[in-house]
Amino acid sequence: MFWNRKRDTPIAPPPGSTADLNARAGAALVRADDAVRAATEELTYAQAQFGLSATDAFTESLRIARAHLARSFELRKLLDDDIPETEPQQRRMLGEILQRCSEAVAVLRRQEEAFNARRGLEANLPTSIAETAQRADETEQAITMANTLLVTLHATYPASSLTSVSQAPERAGKLLAAGRTALDQARASAEAGQQATAVEQVRIAQGAIAQAGEIAAQVRGARERLNRAAADLAAAIASISSDLVDARRLSSRLPAASLSPLVADAEAAVAAGRAASGAGASGDPLAALDHLSRAEAALDAALAPARAKEDNDARARASLGSRLARLNSQIAAVTSYVTTHRGAVGPSARTALSEASRHANAATTMQASNAAAALAEVAAGEPLVAQAQALAEADVRNSGAWSQWGGGEPGWQYGGWGRRGWTQGPPPRRSKGIDVGSLILGGLIMSGLDDIFD
């Protein structure tokens, strides 16, 4: 039985103080989220090796784990919102987070144990080493292309629109180097007859190289989002300009004190949008689009009582498609960022991202039947995905996990997390070169689900 705010379902509260439960729940969320991300990568490898039908059980286990994790993040968000819970309610909700996260990891572990036997890496070690080396060469080419593309993007767009990928080629290069180091170690272990050690080193190499490729791909994703944003600006400016016309036409029916600030903000958003579009643009198109979306949503809400229902529905349908597509694109980008920086990203960013995904899924489900309600879900998801990105980037900056190696564990400690945030550990000591072991300890690479389960 699980907790529901609308219906207080009793479950036995777990032992320990509430502060201790908070800390354990934060740690469990990160661990379960990492398990789901690692399992997703494992499933991709497995499907390529065995085909879709042979991985049905793993796919179903991953679906179950994701459902447990999504509900856990929803509970975490409820604990952090403006509606206070009593301490017994908090304890039951934290207990459910612990229970669901434990079950998510357990269901994936059962599949992983069965799957490792089938993969038989030890029996195919020479082939695995050769294939991994080929992937490393392909990834090196992708990183070179990403670096060239990033230079082009910096010449076209302001630095503020590229913060999430400004160091992507460098970070991808570090991971690729770590992967190749692990692969060299695997060759040496295999030649020495240490097959089990070689298998683990191959898996470490595969994980590092795969993440390097995904980080390099984030630059291409940034270009696509910026190109779409530039194309969407004209439509967004036209749409909010229509709202401004309506605001002047309907101003006599609405309180001036509430309408005037919204009109001023909408006009400022239009100015920012124009500055970010066209030849010689100097503004940030993504930030301009975000401002336009927020300003139009606020103005639409204020004008809704004075508009006909049909007009409100038509406006909702007109803007829903582009805003939902943009929200899903942002969610995909932040998801990739969290996955490739998971050793540094704490539960606050992950919670905001999960909630943004929940709102986007709800909007997708109801977009054909209730455009206005779907648009409200999109409006709820937009600030959450922006919050997730900002929190994740701050976590990475503060952790020092990418710029420092060796001597301690970079990233986040399970020191406790409540309404004030996640407790960060001390930065690691700087070391020369790349230490594969430190990367694994910091969570920047993982050699599969075993790192999480052990």
Coordinates of C-alpha atoms in Angstrom, one line a residue:
M1 CA 0.0 0.0 0.0
F2 CA 1.3 3.4 -0.9
W3 CA 0.8 7.0 0.1
N4 CA -1.7 9.3 -1.6
R5 CA -2.2 12.9 -0.4
K6 CA -5.9 12.8 -1.2
R7 CA -6.4 9.5 0.7
D8 CA -4.1 8.9 3.6
T9 CA -3.3 5.2 3.1
P10 CA -1.6 3.9 6.3
I11 CA 1.7 2.1 5.9
A12 CA 4.1 1.3 8.7
P13 CA 6.6 4.2 9.1
P14 CA 10.2 3.1 8.8
P15 CA 12.5 3.5 11.8
G16 CA 14.8 6.4 12.4
S17 CA 14.4 10.1 12.8
T18 CA 12.7 12.2 10.1
A19 CA 15.9 13.9 9.2
D20 CA 17.6 10.5 8.8
L21 CA 14.7 9.4 6.5
N22 CA 15.1 12.6 4.5
A23 CA 18.8 11.8 3.9
R24 CA 18.1 8.1 3.1
A25 CA 15.3 9.0 0.7
G26 CA 17.6 11.5 -1.1
A27 CA 20.3 8.8 -1.4
A28 CA 17.8 6.2 -2.6
L29 CA 16.4 8.5 -5.3
V30 CA 19.9 9.1 -6.8
R31 CA 20.7 5.4 -6.6
A32 CA 17.5 4.3 -8.2
D33 CA 17.7 7.0 -10.9
D34 CA 21.3 6.0 -11.7
A35 CA 20.1 2.3 -11.9
V36 CA 17.4 3.2 -14.4
R37 CA 19.8 5.2 -16.5
A38 CA 22.5 2.5 -16.4
A39 CA 19.8 -0.1 -17.3
T40 CA 18.7 1.9 -20.2
E41 CA 22.2 1.9 -21.6
E42 CA 22.6 -1.8 -20.9
L43 CA 19.3 -2.5 -22.7
T44 CA 20.5 -0.6 -25.8
Y45 CA 23.6 -2.8 -25.9
A46 CA 21.6 -5.9 -25.4
Q47 CA 19.0 -5.1 -28.1
A48 CA 21.8 -4.5 -30.6
Q49 CA 23.4 -7.9 -29.6
F50 CA 20.3 -10.1 -29.2
G51 CA 17.4 -8.3 -30.9
L52 CA 14.2 -6.8 -29.4
S53 CA 12.2 -9.9 -28.8
A54 CA 15.0 -11.5 -26.7
T55 CA 15.1 -8.5 -24.4
D56 CA 11.3 -8.2 -23.7
A57 CA 11.7 -9.2 -20.0
F58 CA 14.4 -6.6 -19.4
T59 CA 12.2 -4.0 -21.2
E60 CA 9.3 -4.8 -18.9
S61 CA 11.5 -4.7 -15.8
L62 CA 12.8 -1.3 -16.9
R63 CA 9.2 -0.1 -17.3
I64 CA 8.3 -1.2 -13.8
A65 CA 11.4 0.5 -12.4
R66 CA 10.6 3.7 -14.2
A67 CA 7.1 3.7 -12.8
H68 CA 8.4 3.3 -9.2
L69 CA 10.9 6.0 -9.8
A70 CA 8.4 8.5 -11.3
R71 CA 6.1 8.1 -8.3
S72 CA 9.0 8.5 -5.9
F73 CA 10.0 11.8 -7.6
E74 CA 6.4 12.9 -7.5
L75 CA 6.3 12.2 -3.7
R76 CA 9.6 14.2 -3.3
K77 CA 8.0 17.1 -5.1
L78 CA 4.9 16.9 -2.8
L79 CA 7.2 17.1 0.2
D80 CA 8.9 20.2 -1.2
D81 CA 5.8 22.1 -2.3
D82 CA 4.0 24.9 -0.4
I83 CA 1.5 22.5 1.2
P84 CA 2.9 21.3 4.5
E85 CA 2.5 17.8 5.8
T86 CA 2.5 16.6 9.4
E87 CA 5.5 14.7 10.5
P88 CA 3.7 11.4 10.4
Q89 CA 2.7 12.1 6.8
Q90 CA 6.2 13.1 5.9
R91 CA 7.5 9.8 7.4
R92 CA 5.0 7.7 5.5
M93 CA 5.8 9.5 2.2
L94 CA 9.6 9.2 2.8
G95 CA 9.0 5.5 3.6
E96 CA 7.2 5.0 0.3
I97 CA 10.1 6.7 -1.5
L98 CA 12.5 4.2 0.1
Q99 CA 10.2 1.3 -0.6
R100 CA 9.7 2.2 -4.3
C101 CA 13.3 3.0 -4.9
S102 CA 14.4 -0.3 -3.3
E103 CA 11.9 -2.2 -5.5
A104 CA 13.1 -0.3 -8.7
V105 CA 16.7 -1.3 -8.0
A106 CA 15.7 -4.9 -7.1
V107 CA 13.7 -5.6 -10.2
L108 CA 16.6 -4.3 -12.4
R109 CA 19.1 -6.4 -10.5
R110 CA 17.2 -9.6 -11.0
Q111 CA 17.2 -8.9 -14.8
E112 CA 20.9 -7.9 -14.8
E113 CA 22.0 -11.1 -13.1
A114 CA 20.1 -13.2 -15.7
F115 CA 21.3 -11.1 -18.6
N116 CA 25.0 -11.1 -17.7
A117 CA 25.0 -14.9 -18.1
R118 CA 23.5 -14.6 -21.5
R119 CA 25.9 -11.8 -22.7
G120 CA 28.9 -14.1 -22.1
L121 CA 31.4 -11.3 -22.4
E122 CA 34.2 -13.6 -21.2
A123 CA 33.6 -16.1 -24.0
N124 CA 33.7 -13.3 -26.6
L125 CA 36.4 -11.2 -25.1
P126 CA 38.6 -10.6 -28.2
T127 CA 35.6 -9.6 -30.2
S128 CA 34.3 -7.3 -27.5
I129 CA 37.7 -5.6 -27.2
A130 CA 37.9 -5.1 -31.0
E131 CA 34.4 -3.7 -31.2
T132 CA 34.9 -1.4 -28.3
A133 CA 38.1 -0.1 -30.0
Q134 CA 36.2 0.6 -33.1
R135 CA 33.6 2.5 -31.2
A136 CA 36.4 4.6 -29.6
D137 CA 37.6 5.6 -33.0
E138 CA 34.1 6.5 -34.2
T139 CA 33.6 8.5 -31.0
E140 CA 36.9 10.4 -31.5
Q141 CA 35.6 11.5 -34.9
A142 CA 32.3 12.6 -33.4
I143 CA 34.1 14.7 -30.7
T144 CA 36.2 16.4 -33.4
M145 CA 33.0 17.3 -35.3
A146 CA 31.4 18.5 -32.1
N147 CA 34.3 20.8 -31.3
T148 CA 34.2 22.3 -34.8
L149 CA 30.4 22.8 -34.5
L150 CA 30.8 24.4 -31.1
V151 CA 33.2 27.0 -32.6
T152 CA 30.6 27.8 -35.3
L153 CA 27.8 28.1 -32.7
H154 CA 29.8 30.5 -30.5
A155 CA 30.3 32.7 -33.6
T156 CA 26.5 32.8 -34.2
Y157 CA 24.9 32.7 -30.7
P158 CA 25.7 34.3 -27.3
A159 CA 27.5 32.3 -24.8
S160 CA 24.5 32.3 -22.5
S161 CA 22.7 30.0 -24.9
L162 CA 25.5 27.4 -25.0
T163 CA 26.4 27.1 -21.3
S164 CA 25.2 23.4 -21.1
V165 CA 27.6 22.4 -24.0
S166 CA 30.4 24.9 -23.8
Q167 CA 32.7 22.2 -22.3
A168 CA 31.2 19.2 -23.9
P169 CA 34.0 18.3 -26.4
E170 CA 36.6 18.6 -23.6
R171 CA 34.6 16.5 -21.2
A172 CA 33.9 13.9 -24.0
G173 CA 37.6 13.8 -24.7
K174 CA 38.4 13.0 -21.1
L175 CA 35.9 10.2 -21.0
L176 CA 37.1 8.8 -24.3
A177 CA 40.7 8.8 -22.9
A178 CA 39.5 7.1 -19.8
G179 CA 37.7 4.5 -21.9
R180 CA 40.8 3.8 -24.0
T181 CA 42.9 3.5 -20.8
A182 CA 40.4 0.9 -19.5
L183 CA 40.5 -0.9 -22.8
D184 CA 44.4 -1.0 -22.7
Q185 CA 44.1 -2.5 -19.3
A186 CA 41.6 -5.1 -20.5
R187 CA 44.0 -6.2 -23.3
A188 CA 46.8 -6.6 -20.7
S189 CA 44.6 -8.5 -18.3
A190 CA 43.4 -10.8 -21.1
E191 CA 47.0 -11.5 -22.2
A192 CA 47.8 -12.3 -18.5
G193 CA 44.9 -14.8 -18.4
Q194 CA 42.8 -12.7 -16.0
Q195 CA 39.6 -13.0 -18.0
A196 CA 37.2 -11.9 -15.3
T197 CA 39.2 -8.7 -14.7
A198 CA 39.4 -8.1 -18.4
V199 CA 35.6 -8.4 -18.8
E200 CA 35.0 -5.7 -16.1
Q201 CA 37.6 -3.4 -17.7
V202 CA 35.8 -3.8 -21.1
R203 CA 32.5 -2.9 -19.5
I204 CA 34.1 0.2 -18.0
A205 CA 35.6 1.1 -21.4
Q206 CA 32.2 0.6 -23.1
G207 CA 30.4 2.8 -20.5
A208 CA 33.0 5.6 -20.8
I209 CA 33.1 5.6 -24.6
A210 CA 29.3 5.5 -24.8
Q211 CA 29.0 8.5 -22.5
A212 CA 31.6 10.4 -24.4
G213 CA 29.6 9.9 -27.6
E214 CA 26.4 11.1 -25.9
I215 CA 28.2 14.2 -24.6
A216 CA 29.5 15.0 -28.1
A217 CA 26.0 14.5 -29.5
Q218 CA 24.7 17.2 -27.0
V219 CA 26.4 19.9 -29.1
R220 CA 24.4 18.8 -32.2
G221 CA 21.3 18.8 -30.1
A222 CA 22.0 22.3 -29.0
R223 CA 22.4 23.4 -32.6
E224 CA 19.0 21.8 -33.5
R225 CA 17.3 23.5 -30.5
L226 CA 18.8 26.9 -31.4
N227 CA 17.8 26.5 -35.1
R228 CA 14.3 25.6 -34.1
A229 CA 14.1 28.5 -31.6
A230 CA 15.2 31.0 -34.3
A231 CA 12.5 29.6 -36.6
D232 CA 9.9 29.7 -33.8
L233 CA 10.5 33.2 -32.8
A234 CA 8.6 34.8 -35.6
A235 CA 5.5 32.8 -34.9
A236 CA 5.8 33.4 -31.2
I237 CA 6.1 37.2 -31.7
A238 CA 3.1 37.2 -34.0
S239 CA 1.0 35.2 -31.5
I240 CA 1.7 37.4 -28.5
S241 CA 1.3 40.5 -30.7
S242 CA -2.3 39.3 -31.3
D243 CA -2.7 39.0 -27.6
L244 CA -1.5 42.6 -27.2
V245 CA -4.1 43.7 -29.7
D246 CA -6.8 41.9 -27.6
A247 CA -5.5 43.4 -24.4
R248 CA -6.1 46.9 -25.8
R249 CA -9.5 45.9 -27.2
L250 CA -10.7 44.3 -24.0
S251 CA -8.9 46.6 -21.5
S252 CA -12.2 48.2 -20.4
R253 CA -13.5 44.8 -19.1
L254 CA -10.4 44.0 -17.0
P255 CA -8.7 45.6 -14.0
A256 CA -5.9 47.9 -15.3
A257 CA -3.8 47.2 -12.2
S258 CA -3.5 43.5 -13.1
L259 CA -3.4 43.9 -16.9
S260 CA -0.8 46.7 -17.3
P261 CA 2.2 44.8 -15.8
L262 CA 1.4 41.8 -18.0
V263 CA 1.2 44.0 -21.1
A264 CA 4.5 45.6 -20.2
D265 CA 6.2 42.2 -19.8
A266 CA 4.7 41.0 -23.1
E267 CA 6.1 44.1 -24.9
A268 CA 9.5 43.5 -23.3
A269 CA 9.4 39.8 -24.5
V270 CA 8.6 40.9 -28.0
A271 CA 11.6 43.3 -27.9
A272 CA 13.9 40.5 -26.7
G273 CA 12.5 38.2 -29.4
R274 CA 13.2 40.7 -32.1
A275 CA 16.7 41.2 -30.8
A276 CA 17.3 37.5 -30.9
S277 CA 16.0 36.9 -34.5
G278 CA 17.0 38.0 -38.0
A279 CA 20.3 39.1 -39.4
G280 CA 22.8 40.3 -36.9
A281 CA 20.8 39.0 -34.0
S282 CA 22.5 39.6 -30.6
G283 CA 20.1 38.0 -28.2
D284 CA 19.7 34.4 -26.9
P285 CA 16.8 32.8 -29.0
L286 CA 16.1 30.1 -26.3
A287 CA 15.8 32.7 -23.5
A288 CA 13.7 34.9 -25.8
L289 CA 11.4 32.1 -26.6
D290 CA 11.1 31.2 -22.9
H291 CA 10.2 34.8 -22.1
L292 CA 7.7 34.9 -24.9
S293 CA 6.0 31.7 -23.7
R294 CA 5.8 32.8 -20.1
A295 CA 4.5 36.3 -21.0
E296 CA 1.9 35.0 -23.4
A297 CA 0.7 32.4 -21.0
A298 CA 0.2 35.0 -18.3
L299 CA -1.5 37.4 -20.7
D300 CA -3.8 34.7 -22.0
A301 CA -4.8 33.8 -18.5
A302 CA -5.7 37.4 -17.7
L303 CA -7.7 37.8 -20.9
A304 CA -9.5 34.5 -20.7
P305 CA -12.5 35.8 -18.7
A306 CA -13.2 38.4 -21.3
R307 CA -12.8 36.2 -24.3
A308 CA -15.3 33.7 -25.7
K309 CA -14.7 30.1 -24.9
E310 CA -14.2 29.2 -28.5
D311 CA -11.5 31.8 -28.9
N312 CA -9.7 30.5 -25.8
D313 CA -9.8 26.9 -27.1
A314 CA -8.6 28.0 -30.6
R315 CA -5.6 29.8 -29.0
A316 CA -4.8 26.9 -26.9
R317 CA -4.8 24.5 -29.9
A318 CA -2.7 27.0 -31.9
S319 CA 0.1 27.2 -29.4
L320 CA 0.0 23.7 -27.9
G321 CA 1.9 21.9 -30.7
S322 CA 5.0 24.1 -30.8
R323 CA 5.2 24.5 -27.0
L324 CA 4.8 20.8 -26.3
A325 CA 7.5 19.9 -28.9
R326 CA 9.8 22.5 -27.4
L327 CA 9.2 21.2 -23.9
N328 CA 9.9 17.6 -25.0
S329 CA 13.1 18.7 -26.7
Q330 CA 14.3 20.5 -23.5
I331 CA 13.4 17.4 -21.4
A332 CA 15.5 15.2 -23.8
A333 CA 18.4 17.6 -23.6
V334 CA 18.4 17.8 -19.8
T335 CA 17.9 14.0 -19.5
S336 CA 21.0 13.5 -21.6
Y337 CA 22.9 16.0 -19.5
V338 CA 22.0 14.4 -16.2
T339 CA 22.8 10.9 -17.6
T340 CA 26.3 12.0 -18.7
H341 CA 27.0 13.9 -15.5
R342 CA 25.1 11.6 -13.1
G343 CA 28.0 11.4 -10.6
A344 CA 27.6 15.1 -9.9
V345 CA 23.9 15.7 -10.2
G346 CA 21.9 15.5 -6.9
P347 CA 18.2 14.7 -6.4
S348 CA 16.8 18.2 -6.7
A349 CA 17.6 18.5 -10.4
R350 CA 16.4 14.9 -10.9
T351 CA 13.1 15.6 -9.2
A352 CA 12.4 18.7 -11.2
L353 CA 13.2 16.8 -14.4
S354 CA 11.0 13.9 -13.5
E355 CA 8.1 16.2 -12.7
A356 CA 8.6 18.1 -16.0
S357 CA 8.4 14.8 -17.8
R358 CA 5.2 13.9 -16.0
H359 CA 3.5 17.1 -17.1
A360 CA 4.7 16.6 -20.7
N361 CA 3.3 13.1 -20.7
A362 CA 0.0 14.3 -19.4
A363 CA -0.1 17.0 -22.1
T364 CA 0.6 14.5 -24.8
T365 CA -2.2 12.2 -23.5
M366 CA -4.9 14.9 -23.5
Q367 CA -3.8 17.2 -26.4
A368 CA -6.4 15.8 -28.8
S369 CA -9.3 15.9 -26.3
N370 CA -8.6 19.0 -24.2
A371 CA -6.2 21.5 -25.7
A372 CA -6.6 24.0 -22.8
A373 CA -5.9 21.4 -20.1
A374 CA -2.9 20.1 -22.1
L375 CA -1.5 23.6 -22.5
A376 CA -1.8 24.0 -18.7
E377 CA 0.3 20.9 -18.3
V378 CA 2.9 22.3 -20.7
A379 CA 2.9 25.6 -18.7
A380 CA 3.5 23.6 -15.5
G381 CA 6.4 21.6 -17.1
E382 CA 8.3 24.5 -18.7
P383 CA 9.6 26.1 -15.5
L384 CA 10.4 22.7 -14.0
V385 CA 12.7 21.7 -16.9
A386 CA 14.4 25.1 -16.8
Q387 CA 14.9 24.6 -13.0
A388 CA 16.2 21.0 -13.7
Q389 CA 18.8 22.3 -16.1
A390 CA 19.9 25.2 -13.9
L391 CA 20.2 22.9 -10.8
A392 CA 22.1 20.2 -12.8
E393 CA 24.6 22.6 -14.2
A394 CA 25.1 24.1 -10.8
D395 CA 25.7 20.7 -9.3
V396 CA 28.3 19.9 -12.0
R397 CA 30.1 23.2 -11.4
N398 CA 30.1 22.8 -7.7
S399 CA 31.2 19.2 -7.6
G400 CA 34.5 19.7 -9.4
A401 CA 34.0 16.2 -10.8
W402 CA 35.2 17.1 -14.2
S403 CA 38.1 19.4 -13.5
Q404 CA 39.7 17.4 -10.7
W405 CA 40.7 13.8 -10.5
G406 CA 41.9 11.3 -7.9
G407 CA 42.1 11.6 -4.1
G408 CA 38.6 11.3 -2.8
E409 CA 35.2 11.0 -4.4
P410 CA 34.0 13.8 -6.6
G411 CA 30.3 14.6 -6.7
W412 CA 27.6 14.2 -4.1
Q413 CA 27.6 12.6 -0.7
Y414 CA 24.5 11.1 0.8
G415 CA 24.7 13.6 3.7
G416 CA 21.1 14.6 3.9
W417 CA 18.6 16.4 1.8
G418 CA 15.5 18.3 2.9
R419 CA 13.8 21.5 1.8
R420 CA 17.2 23.3 1.8
G421 CA 18.9 21.0 -0.7
W422 CA 21.4 18.3 -1.1
T423 CA 24.6 18.2 1.0
Q424 CA 27.7 18.4 -1.2
G425 CA 31.0 16.7 -0.1
P426 CA 34.4 18.3 -0.2
P427 CA 36.1 18.7 -3.6
P428 CA 38.6 16.1 -4.5
R429 CA 42.3 16.8 -4.8
R430 CA 43.7 17.6 -8.2
S431 CA 45.7 14.9 -9.8
K432 CA 47.8 14.7 -13.0
G433 CA 46.1 12.8 -15.8
I434 CA 43.0 10.7 -15.7
D435 CA 42.3 8.2 -13.1
V436 CA 39.7 5.6 -14.3
G437 CA 39.0 4.5 -10.7
S438 CA 38.1 8.1 -9.7
L439 CA 35.8 8.4 -12.6
I440 CA 33.9 5.3 -11.4
L441 CA 33.9 6.4 -7.8
G442 CA 32.5 9.8 -8.9
G443 CA 29.8 8.2 -11.0
L444 CA 31.1 9.9 -14.2
I445 CA 31.3 6.4 -15.8
M446 CA 29.8 3.1 -14.7
S447 CA 30.7 -0.4 -15.7
G448 CA 27.1 -1.4 -15.9
L449 CA 24.5 -1.9 -13.2
D450 CA 26.9 -3.8 -10.9
D451 CA 28.4 -0.5 -9.8
I452 CA 25.0 0.5 -8.4
F453 CA 24.0 -2.9 -7.0
D454 CA 27.2 -3.6 -5.2

